[in-house]
PDB file of C-alpha atoms and ligand atoms in Angstrom:
ATOM      1  CA  UNK J  17     103.848  89.523  79.750  1.00 77.00           C
ATOM      2  CA  UNK J  18     100.236  88.332  79.777  1.00 88.00           C
ATOM      3  CA  UNK J  19      98.874  87.545  83.193  1.00 96.00           C
ATOM      4  CA  UNK J  20      96.484  84.667  83.776  1.00 98.00           C
ATOM      5  CA  UNK J  21      93.180  86.188  84.925  1.00 98.00           C
ATOM      6  CA  UNK J  22      90.245  84.626  86.801  1.00 97.00           C
ATOM      7  CA  UNK J  23      87.028  86.439  85.869  1.00 96.00           C
ATOM      8  CA  UNK J  24      83.638  86.776  87.547  1.00 96.00           C
ATOM      9  CA  UNK J  25      80.840  84.860  85.863  1.00 94.00           C
ATOM     10  CA  UNK J  26      78.602  87.948  85.825  1.00 89.00           C
ATOM     11  CA  UNK J  27      79.145  91.377  84.264  1.00 86.00           C
ATOM     12  CA  UNK J  28      79.734  92.430  80.679  1.00 89.00           C
ATOM     13  CA  UNK J  29      82.765  94.003  79.012  1.00 89.00           C
ATOM     14  CA  UNK J  30      81.201  97.458  79.271  1.00 91.00           C
ATOM     15  CA  UNK J  31      80.602  97.169  83.032  1.00 95.00           C
ATOM     16  CA  UNK J  32      83.133  98.876  85.332  1.00 96.00           C
ATOM     17  CA  UNK J  33      85.733  96.451  86.677  1.00 97.00           C
ATOM     18  CA  UNK J  34      86.909  95.555  90.139  1.00 98.00           C
ATOM     19  CA  UNK J  35      90.497  94.296  89.901  1.00 98.00           C
ATOM     20  CA  UNK J  36      91.404  92.033  92.814  1.00 98.00           C
ATOM     21  CA  UNK J  37      95.126  91.874  93.665  1.00 98.00           C
ATOM     22  CA  UNK J  38      96.259  88.952  95.768  1.00 98.00           C
ATOM     23  CA  UNK J  39      98.697  88.884  98.679  1.00 98.00           C
ATOM     24  CA  UNK J  40     102.006  87.058  99.115  1.00 98.00           C
ATOM     25  CA  UNK J  41     102.432  84.185  98.407  1.00 98.00           C
ATOM     26  CA  UNK J  42      98.955  83.515  97.095  1.00 98.00           C
ATOM     27  CA  UNK J  43      97.186  83.694  93.723  1.00 98.00           C
ATOM     28  CA  UNK J  44      93.860  84.653  92.194  1.00 98.00           C
ATOM     29  CA  UNK J  45      92.117  81.636  93.773  1.00 98.00           C
ATOM     30  CA  UNK J  46      91.896  83.633  97.010  1.00 98.00           C
ATOM     31  CA  UNK J  47      89.324  85.955  95.450  1.00 98.00           C
ATOM     32  CA  UNK J  48      86.729  83.318  94.482  1.00 98.00           C
ATOM     33  CA  UNK J  49      84.226  84.321  97.252  1.00 98.00           C
ATOM     34  CA  UNK J  50      84.426  87.954  96.130  1.00 98.00           C
ATOM     35  CA  UNK J  51      84.157  87.195  92.391  1.00 98.00           C
ATOM     36  CA  UNK J  52      80.953  85.300  93.170  1.00 98.00           C
ATOM     37  CA  UNK J  53      79.497  88.109  95.287  1.00 97.00           C
ATOM     38  CA  UNK J  54      79.850  91.094  92.952  1.00 98.00           C
ATOM     39  CA  UNK J  55      76.548  92.905  92.445  1.00 96.00           C
ATOM     40  CA  UNK J  56      75.011  93.306  88.968  1.00 95.00           C
ATOM     41  CA  UNK J  57      76.666  96.040  86.909  1.00 95.00           C
ATOM     42  CA  UNK J  58      80.203  95.120  88.002  1.00 97.00           C
ATOM     43  CA  UNK J  59      82.764  92.789  86.495  1.00 97.00           C
ATOM     44  CA  UNK J  60      85.573  91.148  88.480  1.00 98.00           C
ATOM     45  CA  UNK J  61      89.123  90.509  87.234  1.00 98.00           C
ATOM     46  CA  UNK J  62      91.589  88.667  89.475  1.00 98.00           C
ATOM     47  CA  UNK J  63      95.056  88.294  87.933  1.00 98.00           C
ATOM     48  CA  UNK J  64      97.702  85.836  89.015  1.00 98.00           C
ATOM     49  CA  UNK J  65     100.591  88.261  89.494  1.00 98.00           C
ATOM     50  CA  UNK J  66     103.841  87.583  87.630  1.00 97.00           C
ATOM     51  CA  UNK J  67     105.323  84.246  88.819  1.00 96.00           C
ATOM     52  CA  UNK J  68     102.268  83.306  90.930  1.00 98.00           C
ATOM     53  CA  UNK J  69      99.446  80.872  90.109  1.00 97.00           C
ATOM     54  CA  UNK J  70      99.375  80.298  86.379  1.00 97.00           C
ATOM     55  CA  UNK J  71     101.339  83.415  85.314  1.00 97.00           C
ATOM     56  CA  UNK J  72     104.949  83.155  84.167  1.00 94.00           C
ATOM     57  CA  UNK J  73     107.691  84.898  86.152  1.00 93.00           C
ATOM     58  CA  UNK J  74     109.361  86.244  82.999  1.00 88.00           C
ATOM     59  CA  UNK J  75     112.804  87.760  82.699  1.00 82.00           C
ATOM     60  CA  UNK J  76     111.850  91.409  83.229  1.00 80.00           C
ATOM     61  CA  UNK J  77     111.163  91.785  86.944  1.00 76.00           C
ATOM     62  CA  UNK J  78     111.924  95.433  87.470  1.00 77.00           C
ATOM     63  CA  UNK J  79     114.736  97.711  88.520  1.00 76.00           C
ATOM     64  CA  UNK J  80     115.346  98.487  92.150  1.00 73.00           C
ATOM     65  CA  UNK J  81     115.586 102.221  92.764  1.00 67.00           C
ATOM     66  CA  UNK J  82     119.114 103.177  93.780  1.00 67.00           C
ATOM     67  CA  UNK J  83     119.623 103.090  97.523  1.00 68.00           C
ATOM     68  CA  UNK J  84     116.947 100.405  98.008  1.00 73.00           C
ATOM     69  CA  UNK J  85     117.550  97.966 100.804  1.00 70.00           C
ATOM     70  CA  UNK J  86     116.658  94.348 100.380  1.00 67.00           C
ATOM     71  CA  UNK J  87     118.131  93.061 103.624  1.00 62.00           C
ATOM     72  CA  UNK J  88     121.422  91.755 102.304  1.00 60.00           C
ATOM     73  CA  UNK J  89     120.801  88.109 101.673  1.00 65.00           C
ATOM     74  CA  UNK J  90     117.161  88.327 100.518  1.00 72.00           C
ATOM     75  CA  UNK J  91     118.464  88.228  96.958  1.00 73.00           C
ATOM     76  CA  UNK J  92     121.892  87.006  95.955  1.00 70.00           C
ATOM     77  CA  UNK J  93     123.688  89.286  93.473  1.00 67.00           C
ATOM     78  CA  UNK J  94     122.637  87.217  90.458  1.00 69.00           C
ATOM     79  CA  UNK J  95     119.005  86.795  91.512  1.00 75.00           C
ATOM     80  CA  UNK J  96     116.436  89.107  89.926  1.00 76.00           C
ATOM     81  CA  UNK J  97     114.016  90.989  92.133  1.00 87.00           C
ATOM     82  CA  UNK J  98     110.250  91.089  91.657  1.00 94.00           C
ATOM     83  CA  UNK J  99     109.460  94.717  92.426  1.00 94.00           C
ATOM     84  CA  UNK J 100     106.096  96.165  93.466  1.00 96.00           C
ATOM     85  CA  UNK J 101     106.372  98.643  90.568  1.00 95.00           C
ATOM     86  CA  UNK J 102     106.897  95.883  87.999  1.00 95.00           C
ATOM     87  CA  UNK J 103     103.866  93.984  89.254  1.00 97.00           C
ATOM     88  CA  UNK J 104     101.804  97.196  89.397  1.00 97.00           C
ATOM     89  CA  UNK J 105     102.739  97.971  85.779  1.00 96.00           C
ATOM     90  CA  UNK J 106     101.510  94.486  84.794  1.00 96.00           C
ATOM     91  CA  UNK J 107      98.169  95.250  86.473  1.00 98.00           C
ATOM     92  CA  UNK J 108      98.056  98.610  84.653  1.00 97.00           C
ATOM     93  CA  UNK J 109      98.453  96.791  81.315  1.00 97.00           C
ATOM     94  CA  UNK J 110      95.599  94.477  82.284  1.00 97.00           C
ATOM     95  CA  UNK J 111      93.303  97.416  83.115  1.00 97.00           C
ATOM     96  CA  UNK J 112      94.201  99.179  79.826  1.00 96.00           C
ATOM     97  CA  UNK J 113      93.525  96.013  77.838  1.00 95.00           C
ATOM     98  CA  UNK J 114      90.436  94.700  79.572  1.00 92.00           C
ATOM     99  CA  UNK J 115      88.615  97.496  81.356  1.00 88.00           C
ATOM    100  CA  UNK J 116      86.441 100.083  79.629  1.00 78.00           C
ATOM    101  CA  UNK J 117      87.069 102.715  82.323  1.00 90.00           C
ATOM    102  CA  UNK J 118      89.158 103.259  85.480  1.00 97.00           C
ATOM    103  CA  UNK J 119      88.873 100.266  87.792  1.00 98.00           C
ATOM    104  CA  UNK J 120      88.193  99.798  91.471  1.00 98.00           C
ATOM    105  CA  UNK J 121      91.347  98.209  92.878  1.00 98.00           C
ATOM    106  CA  UNK J 122      90.917  95.780  95.763  1.00 98.00           C
ATOM    107  CA  UNK J 123      94.288  94.660  97.140  1.00 98.00           C
ATOM    108  CA  UNK J 124      95.053  92.527 100.170  1.00 99.00           C
ATOM    109  CA  UNK J 125      98.377  92.984 101.941  1.00 98.00           C
ATOM    110  CA  UNK J 126     100.993  92.827  99.127  1.00 98.00           C
ATOM    111  CA  UNK J 127      98.025  93.646  96.853  1.00 98.00           C
ATOM    112  CA  UNK J 128      97.673  96.874  98.846  1.00 98.00           C
ATOM    113  CA  UNK J 129     101.383  97.688  98.344  1.00 98.00           C
ATOM    114  CA  UNK J 130     100.756  97.264  94.614  1.00 98.00           C
ATOM    115  CA  UNK J 131      97.678  99.485  94.824  1.00 98.00           C
ATOM    116  CA  UNK J 132      99.848 102.317  96.226  1.00 98.00           C
ATOM    117  CA  UNK J 133     102.359 101.807  93.434  1.00 98.00           C
ATOM    118  CA  UNK J 134      99.576 101.717  90.828  1.00 98.00           C
ATOM    119  CA  UNK J 135      98.173 104.987  92.184  1.00 98.00           C
ATOM    120  CA  UNK J 136     101.599 106.680  92.012  1.00 98.00           C
ATOM    121  CA  UNK J 137     102.337 105.442  88.493  1.00 97.00           C
ATOM    122  CA  UNK J 138      98.896 105.214  86.809  1.00 98.00           C
ATOM    123  CA  UNK J 139      96.347 107.260  88.809  1.00 98.00           C
ATOM    124  CA  UNK J 140      94.119 107.697  85.765  1.00 98.00           C
ATOM    125  CA  UNK J 141      93.372 103.954  85.851  1.00 98.00           C
ATOM    126  CA  UNK J 142      92.088 103.982  89.455  1.00 98.00           C
ATOM    127  CA  UNK J 143      88.455 104.784  90.290  1.00 98.00           C
ATOM    128  CA  UNK J 144      88.522 103.770  93.970  1.00 98.00           C
ATOM    129  CA  UNK J 145      90.579 101.628  96.343  1.00 98.00           C
ATOM    130  CA  UNK J 146      89.805  98.816  98.753  1.00 99.00           C
ATOM    131  CA  UNK J 147      92.848  98.360 100.997  1.00 99.00           C
ATOM    132  CA  UNK J 148      92.548  95.130 102.958  1.00 99.00           C
ATOM    133  CA  UNK J 149      94.941  93.935 105.688  1.00 98.00           C
ATOM    134  CA  UNK J 150      97.761  96.076 104.380  1.00 98.00           C
ATOM    135  CA  UNK J 151     100.120  98.830 105.504  1.00 98.00           C
ATOM    136  CA  UNK J 152     101.718 101.940 104.039  1.00 98.00           C
ATOM    137  CA  UNK J 153     105.027 101.826 105.913  1.00 97.00           C
ATOM    138  CA  UNK J 154     108.052  99.893 104.633  1.00 96.00           C
ATOM    139  CA  UNK J 155     109.825  96.915 106.205  1.00 95.00           C
ATOM    140  CA  UNK J 156     111.767  97.459 109.398  1.00 95.00           C
ATOM    141  CA  UNK J 157     115.326  96.093 109.573  1.00 93.00           C
ATOM    142  CA  UNK J 158     113.966  93.151 111.575  1.00 94.00           C
ATOM    143  CA  UNK J 159     111.314  92.416 108.912  1.00 95.00           C
ATOM    144  CA  UNK J 160     114.019  92.472 106.226  1.00 93.00           C
ATOM    145  CA  UNK J 161     116.095  90.023 108.235  1.00 93.00           C
ATOM    146  CA  UNK J 162     113.057  87.743 108.545  1.00 94.00           C
ATOM    147  CA  UNK J 163     112.552  87.919 104.799  1.00 94.00           C
ATOM    148  CA  UNK J 164     116.212  86.978 104.272  1.00 92.00           C
ATOM    149  CA  UNK J 165     115.701  83.904 106.459  1.00 94.00           C
ATOM    150  CA  UNK J 166     112.484  82.973 104.628  1.00 95.00           C
ATOM    151  CA  UNK J 167     114.214  83.412 101.263  1.00 94.00           C
ATOM    152  CA  UNK J 168     117.077  81.180 102.394  1.00 93.00           C
ATOM    153  CA  UNK J 169     114.690  78.411 103.393  1.00 95.00           C
ATOM    154  CA  UNK J 170     112.681  78.776 100.153  1.00 95.00           C
ATOM    155  CA  UNK J 171     115.895  78.643  98.117  1.00 93.00           C
ATOM    156  CA  UNK J 172     116.941  75.518  99.962  1.00 94.00           C
ATOM    157  CA  UNK J 173     113.657  73.641 100.402  1.00 95.00           C
ATOM    158  CA  UNK J 174     110.928  75.337  98.359  1.00 95.00           C
ATOM    159  CA  UNK J 175     107.522  76.473  99.582  1.00 97.00           C
ATOM    160  CA  UNK J 176     106.769  73.843 102.239  1.00 97.00           C
ATOM    161  CA  UNK J 177     108.706  75.410 105.161  1.00 96.00           C
ATOM    162  CA  UNK J 178     107.360  78.805 104.129  1.00 96.00           C
ATOM    163  CA  UNK J 179     103.783  77.470 104.383  1.00 97.00           C
ATOM    164  CA  UNK J 180     104.472  75.868 107.752  1.00 96.00           C
ATOM    165  CA  UNK J 181     105.959  79.056 109.178  1.00 95.00           C
ATOM    166  CA  UNK J 182     103.403  81.461 107.703  1.00 96.00           C
ATOM    167  CA  UNK J 183     100.074  79.699 108.217  1.00 96.00           C
ATOM    168  CA  UNK J 184      99.676  80.374 111.963  1.00 96.00           C
ATOM    169  CA  UNK J 185     100.600  84.023 111.369  1.00 97.00           C
ATOM    170  CA  UNK J 186      98.167  84.477 108.497  1.00 98.00           C
ATOM    171  CA  UNK J 187      94.969  83.084 109.992  1.00 98.00           C
ATOM    172  CA  UNK J 188      93.150  83.783 113.261  1.00 98.00           C
ATOM    173  CA  UNK J 189      92.933  81.064 115.879  1.00 97.00           C
ATOM    174  CA  UNK J 190      89.207  80.952 115.265  1.00 97.00           C
ATOM    175  CA  UNK J 191      89.727  80.243 111.560  1.00 97.00           C
ATOM    176  CA  UNK J 192      92.360  77.590 112.271  1.00 96.00           C
ATOM    177  CA  UNK J 193      90.035  75.873 114.773  1.00 96.00           C
ATOM    178  CA  UNK J 194      86.660  76.248 113.112  1.00 96.00           C
ATOM    179  CA  UNK J 195      87.371  76.488 109.374  1.00 96.00           C
ATOM    180  CA  UNK J 196      90.229  74.079 108.578  1.00 96.00           C
ATOM    181  CA  UNK J 197      89.265  74.204 104.876  1.00 97.00           C
ATOM    182  CA  UNK J 198      90.435  77.841 104.795  1.00 98.00           C
ATOM    183  CA  UNK J 199      93.807  76.751 106.193  1.00 98.00           C
ATOM    184  CA  UNK J 200      94.009  74.062 103.517  1.00 98.00           C
ATOM    185  CA  UNK J 201      93.199  76.547 100.737  1.00 98.00           C
ATOM    186  CA  UNK J 202      95.832  79.032 101.939  1.00 98.00           C
ATOM    187  CA  UNK J 203      98.431  76.270 102.320  1.00 98.00           C
ATOM    188  CA  UNK J 204      97.701  75.041  98.777  1.00 98.00           C
ATOM    189  CA  UNK J 205      98.257  78.508  97.319  1.00 98.00           C
ATOM    190  CA  UNK J 206     101.594  78.832  99.124  1.00 98.00           C
ATOM    191  CA  UNK J 207     102.689  75.345  97.999  1.00 98.00           C
ATOM    192  CA  UNK J 208     101.754  76.273  94.417  1.00 97.00           C
ATOM    193  CA  UNK J 209     104.247  79.162  94.416  1.00 98.00           C
ATOM    194  CA  UNK J 210     107.596  78.300  92.758  1.00 96.00           C
ATOM    195  CA  UNK J 211     110.675  78.873  94.885  1.00 95.00           C
ATOM    196  CA  UNK J 212     112.117  81.292  92.327  1.00 94.00           C
ATOM    197  CA  UNK J 213     109.008  83.470  92.713  1.00 96.00           C
ATOM    198  CA  UNK J 214     109.193  83.296  96.505  1.00 96.00           C
ATOM    199  CA  UNK J 215     112.797  84.471  96.513  1.00 94.00           C
ATOM    200  CA  UNK J 216     112.284  87.218  93.918  1.00 94.00           C
ATOM    201  CA  UNK J 217     109.108  88.540  95.580  1.00 96.00           C
ATOM    202  CA  UNK J 218     110.640  88.500  99.083  1.00 95.00           C
ATOM    203  CA  UNK J 219     113.420  90.728  97.760  1.00 93.00           C
ATOM    204  CA  UNK J 220     110.857  93.037  96.152  1.00 94.00           C
ATOM    205  CA  UNK J 221     108.823  93.203  99.358  1.00 96.00           C
ATOM    206  CA  UNK J 222     111.913  94.009 101.426  1.00 94.00           C
ATOM    207  CA  UNK J 223     112.878  96.801  99.029  1.00 92.00           C
ATOM    208  CA  UNK J 224     109.421  98.367  98.668  1.00 95.00           C
ATOM    209  CA  UNK J 225     109.242 102.074  99.314  1.00 94.00           C
ATOM    210  CA  UNK J 226     107.452 103.878 102.086  1.00 96.00           C
ATOM    211  CA  UNK J 227     103.921 104.741 100.895  1.00 97.00           C
ATOM    212  CA  UNK J 228     102.972 106.865 103.908  1.00 98.00           C
ATOM    213  CA  UNK J 229     103.329 110.106 101.954  1.00 98.00           C
ATOM    214  CA  UNK J 230     101.276 108.652  99.112  1.00 98.00           C
ATOM    215  CA  UNK J 231      98.179 108.330 101.327  1.00 98.00           C
ATOM    216  CA  UNK J 232      97.306 112.037 101.376  1.00 98.00           C
ATOM    217  CA  UNK J 233      97.524 112.164  97.554  1.00 98.00           C
ATOM    218  CA  UNK J 234      94.828 109.487  97.113  1.00 98.00           C
ATOM    219  CA  UNK J 235      91.878 111.642  96.080  1.00 97.00           C
ATOM    220  CA  UNK J 236      89.572 108.748  95.115  1.00 98.00           C
ATOM    221  CA  UNK J 237      87.298 107.036  97.691  1.00 98.00           C
ATOM    222  CA  UNK J 238      88.963 104.333  99.765  1.00 98.00           C
ATOM    223  CA  UNK J 239      87.640 101.549 101.957  1.00 98.00           C
ATOM    224  CA  UNK J 240      90.093 100.164 104.512  1.00 99.00           C
ATOM    225  CA  UNK J 241      89.324  96.665 105.788  1.00 99.00           C
ATOM    226  CA  UNK J 242      91.174  94.783 108.499  1.00 98.00           C
ATOM    227  CA  UNK J 243      90.638  91.454 110.224  1.00 98.00           C
ATOM    228  CA  UNK J 244      89.802  91.905 113.904  1.00 98.00           C
ATOM    229  CA  UNK J 245      92.674  89.540 114.814  1.00 98.00           C
ATOM    230  CA  UNK J 246      95.143  90.451 112.065  1.00 98.00           C
ATOM    231  CA  UNK J 247      98.526  90.150 113.777  1.00 97.00           C
ATOM    232  CA  UNK J 248     100.605  90.971 110.668  1.00 97.00           C
ATOM    233  CA  UNK J 249      98.955  94.269 109.726  1.00 98.00           C
ATOM    234  CA  UNK J 250      96.949  95.078 112.866  1.00 98.00           C
ATOM    235  CA  UNK J 251      94.081  97.510 113.375  1.00 98.00           C
ATOM    236  CA  UNK J 252      96.366 100.341 114.557  1.00 98.00           C
ATOM    237  CA  UNK J 253      98.057 100.412 111.124  1.00 98.00           C
ATOM    238  CA  UNK J 254      94.682 100.511 109.374  1.00 98.00           C
ATOM    239  CA  UNK J 255      93.588 103.392 111.616  1.00 98.00           C
ATOM    240  CA  UNK J 256      96.803 105.264 110.827  1.00 98.00           C
ATOM    241  CA  UNK J 257      96.115 104.893 107.088  1.00 98.00           C
ATOM    242  CA  UNK J 258      92.526 106.103 107.426  1.00 98.00           C
ATOM    243  CA  UNK J 259      93.717 109.228 109.258  1.00 98.00           C
ATOM    244  CA  UNK J 260      95.858 110.230 106.277  1.00 98.00           C
ATOM    245  CA  UNK J 261      93.568 109.166 103.433  1.00 98.00           C
ATOM    246  CA  UNK J 262      91.380 112.097 102.330  1.00 98.00           C
ATOM    247  CA  UNK J 263      88.238 110.016 101.647  1.00 97.00           C
ATOM    248  CA  UNK J 264      88.392 106.767 103.602  1.00 98.00           C
ATOM    249  CA  UNK J 265      86.220 104.609 105.751  1.00 97.00           C
ATOM    250  CA  UNK J 266      87.421 101.787 108.046  1.00 98.00           C
ATOM    251  CA  UNK J 267      85.635  98.519 108.631  1.00 98.00           C
ATOM    252  CA  UNK J 268      86.839  95.735 110.925  1.00 98.00           C
ATOM    253  CA  UNK J 269      86.111  92.165 109.800  1.00 98.00           C
ATOM    254  CA  UNK J 270      85.019  90.164 112.877  1.00 98.00           C
ATOM    255  CA  UNK J 271      86.869  86.968 113.783  1.00 98.00           C
ATOM    256  CA  UNK J 272      89.289  87.251 110.858  1.00 98.00           C
ATOM    257  CA  UNK J 273      93.078  87.338 110.828  1.00 98.00           C
ATOM    258  CA  UNK J 274      95.256  88.585 107.952  1.00 98.00           C
ATOM    259  CA  UNK J 275      93.366  86.867 105.106  1.00 98.00           C
ATOM    260  CA  UNK J 276      90.071  88.494 106.034  1.00 98.00           C
ATOM    261  CA  UNK J 277      88.347  87.945 102.677  1.00 98.00           C
ATOM    262  CA  UNK J 278      88.628  84.152 103.055  1.00 98.00           C
ATOM    263  CA  UNK J 279      88.223  83.972 106.822  1.00 98.00           C
ATOM    264  CA  UNK J 280      84.983  85.946 106.980  1.00 98.00           C
ATOM    265  CA  UNK J 281      83.762  86.314 103.386  1.00 98.00           C
ATOM    266  CA  UNK J 282      80.244  87.288 104.481  1.00 98.00           C
ATOM    267  CA  UNK J 283      81.391  90.417 106.333  1.00 98.00           C
ATOM    268  CA  UNK J 284      84.087  91.230 103.764  1.00 98.00           C
ATOM    269  CA  UNK J 285      81.616  90.965 100.874  1.00 98.00           C
ATOM    270  CA  UNK J 286      78.961  93.018 102.636  1.00 98.00           C
ATOM    271  CA  UNK J 287      81.480  95.841 103.142  1.00 98.00           C
ATOM    272  CA  UNK J 288      82.720  95.570  99.551  1.00 98.00           C
ATOM    273  CA  UNK J 289      79.217  95.607  98.039  1.00 98.00           C
ATOM    274  CA  UNK J 290      78.145  98.569 100.168  1.00 98.00           C
ATOM    275  CA  UNK J 291      81.253 100.462  99.027  1.00 98.00           C
ATOM    276  CA  UNK J 292      80.626  99.665  95.355  1.00 98.00           C
ATOM    277  CA  UNK J 293      77.003 100.804  95.734  1.00 97.00           C
ATOM    278  CA  UNK J 294      78.254 104.115  97.141  1.00 98.00           C
ATOM    279  CA  UNK J 295      80.429 104.934  94.125  1.00 97.00           C
TER     280      UNK J 295
HETATM  281  C1  LIG Q 319     100.865  89.358 102.294  1.00 76.39           C
HETATM  282  O1  LIG Q 319      99.907  88.765 102.812  1.00 76.39           O
HETATM  283  O2  LIG Q 319     100.809  89.795 101.132  1.00 76.39           O
HETATM  284  C2  LIG Q 319     102.138  89.472 103.075  1.00 76.39           C
HETATM  285  O3  LIG Q 319     101.877  89.317 104.445  1.00 76.39           O
HETATM  286  C3  LIG Q 319     102.777  90.794 102.801  1.00 76.39           C
HETATM  287  C4  LIG Q 319     104.091  90.951 103.478  1.00 76.39           C
HETATM  288  O4  LIG Q 319     104.784  89.944 103.716  1.00 76.39           O
HETATM  289  O5  LIG Q 319     104.479  92.099 103.757  1.00 76.39           O
END
């Protein structure tokens, strides 16, 4: 499986890489402001994860560990599941193929779940982590039921009802009022996601494991970012992660909701660049 990758204009093949991992249900387009802001000496790689953007879904989507819970109807018995581990292994292949040395991994939300999986499975490929608007704990029963409902509507009607339901949860009121172009960009990414990918990824999200115990094993530097008004993965969850991470710093992104890198790219980029400079 070869992932489609959006690359920064600057940086050479021998420069260390920052690999940007998008959230659900987005694609690499969300990282454009960050790819443009990388300082000299760094190269940016933003893959479209399997099934998203311009990458194929493929037949091999991963095995669920026994005992995993997907919330009953998230996936029907004959529907394959897009697991966090499968997507993390795809990112590992990308780093092995394209990066000269271990990469800084910057993941937002689902991208953060993948970053935890990547650390557990391929720690030698990880130089540092940026964990944006994400969480270490797994889905609650209620969250799994919500995913089952979202999967049912995606199966039935595709991405449009998913976009309508998710948009007000993803973005802060300030973004929705003052930066409608950000809402349009996020809606476009959701509408670009095939229904088969939505259903398979929702099942993978519902079945993801608890990463809380992984946090204390993360011996590389970590930067935790969270939108000031992120209602999906709020500040308290970011603070709880920072308490367990051995080498982490927390920065709140003013005025932003859950998609902080697009809602306040100036503050997000300043924090990212300062972190890269510190490595
Ligand atoms: C994301 O932005 O990736 C999603 O909110 C993750 C999730 O649904 O858990």
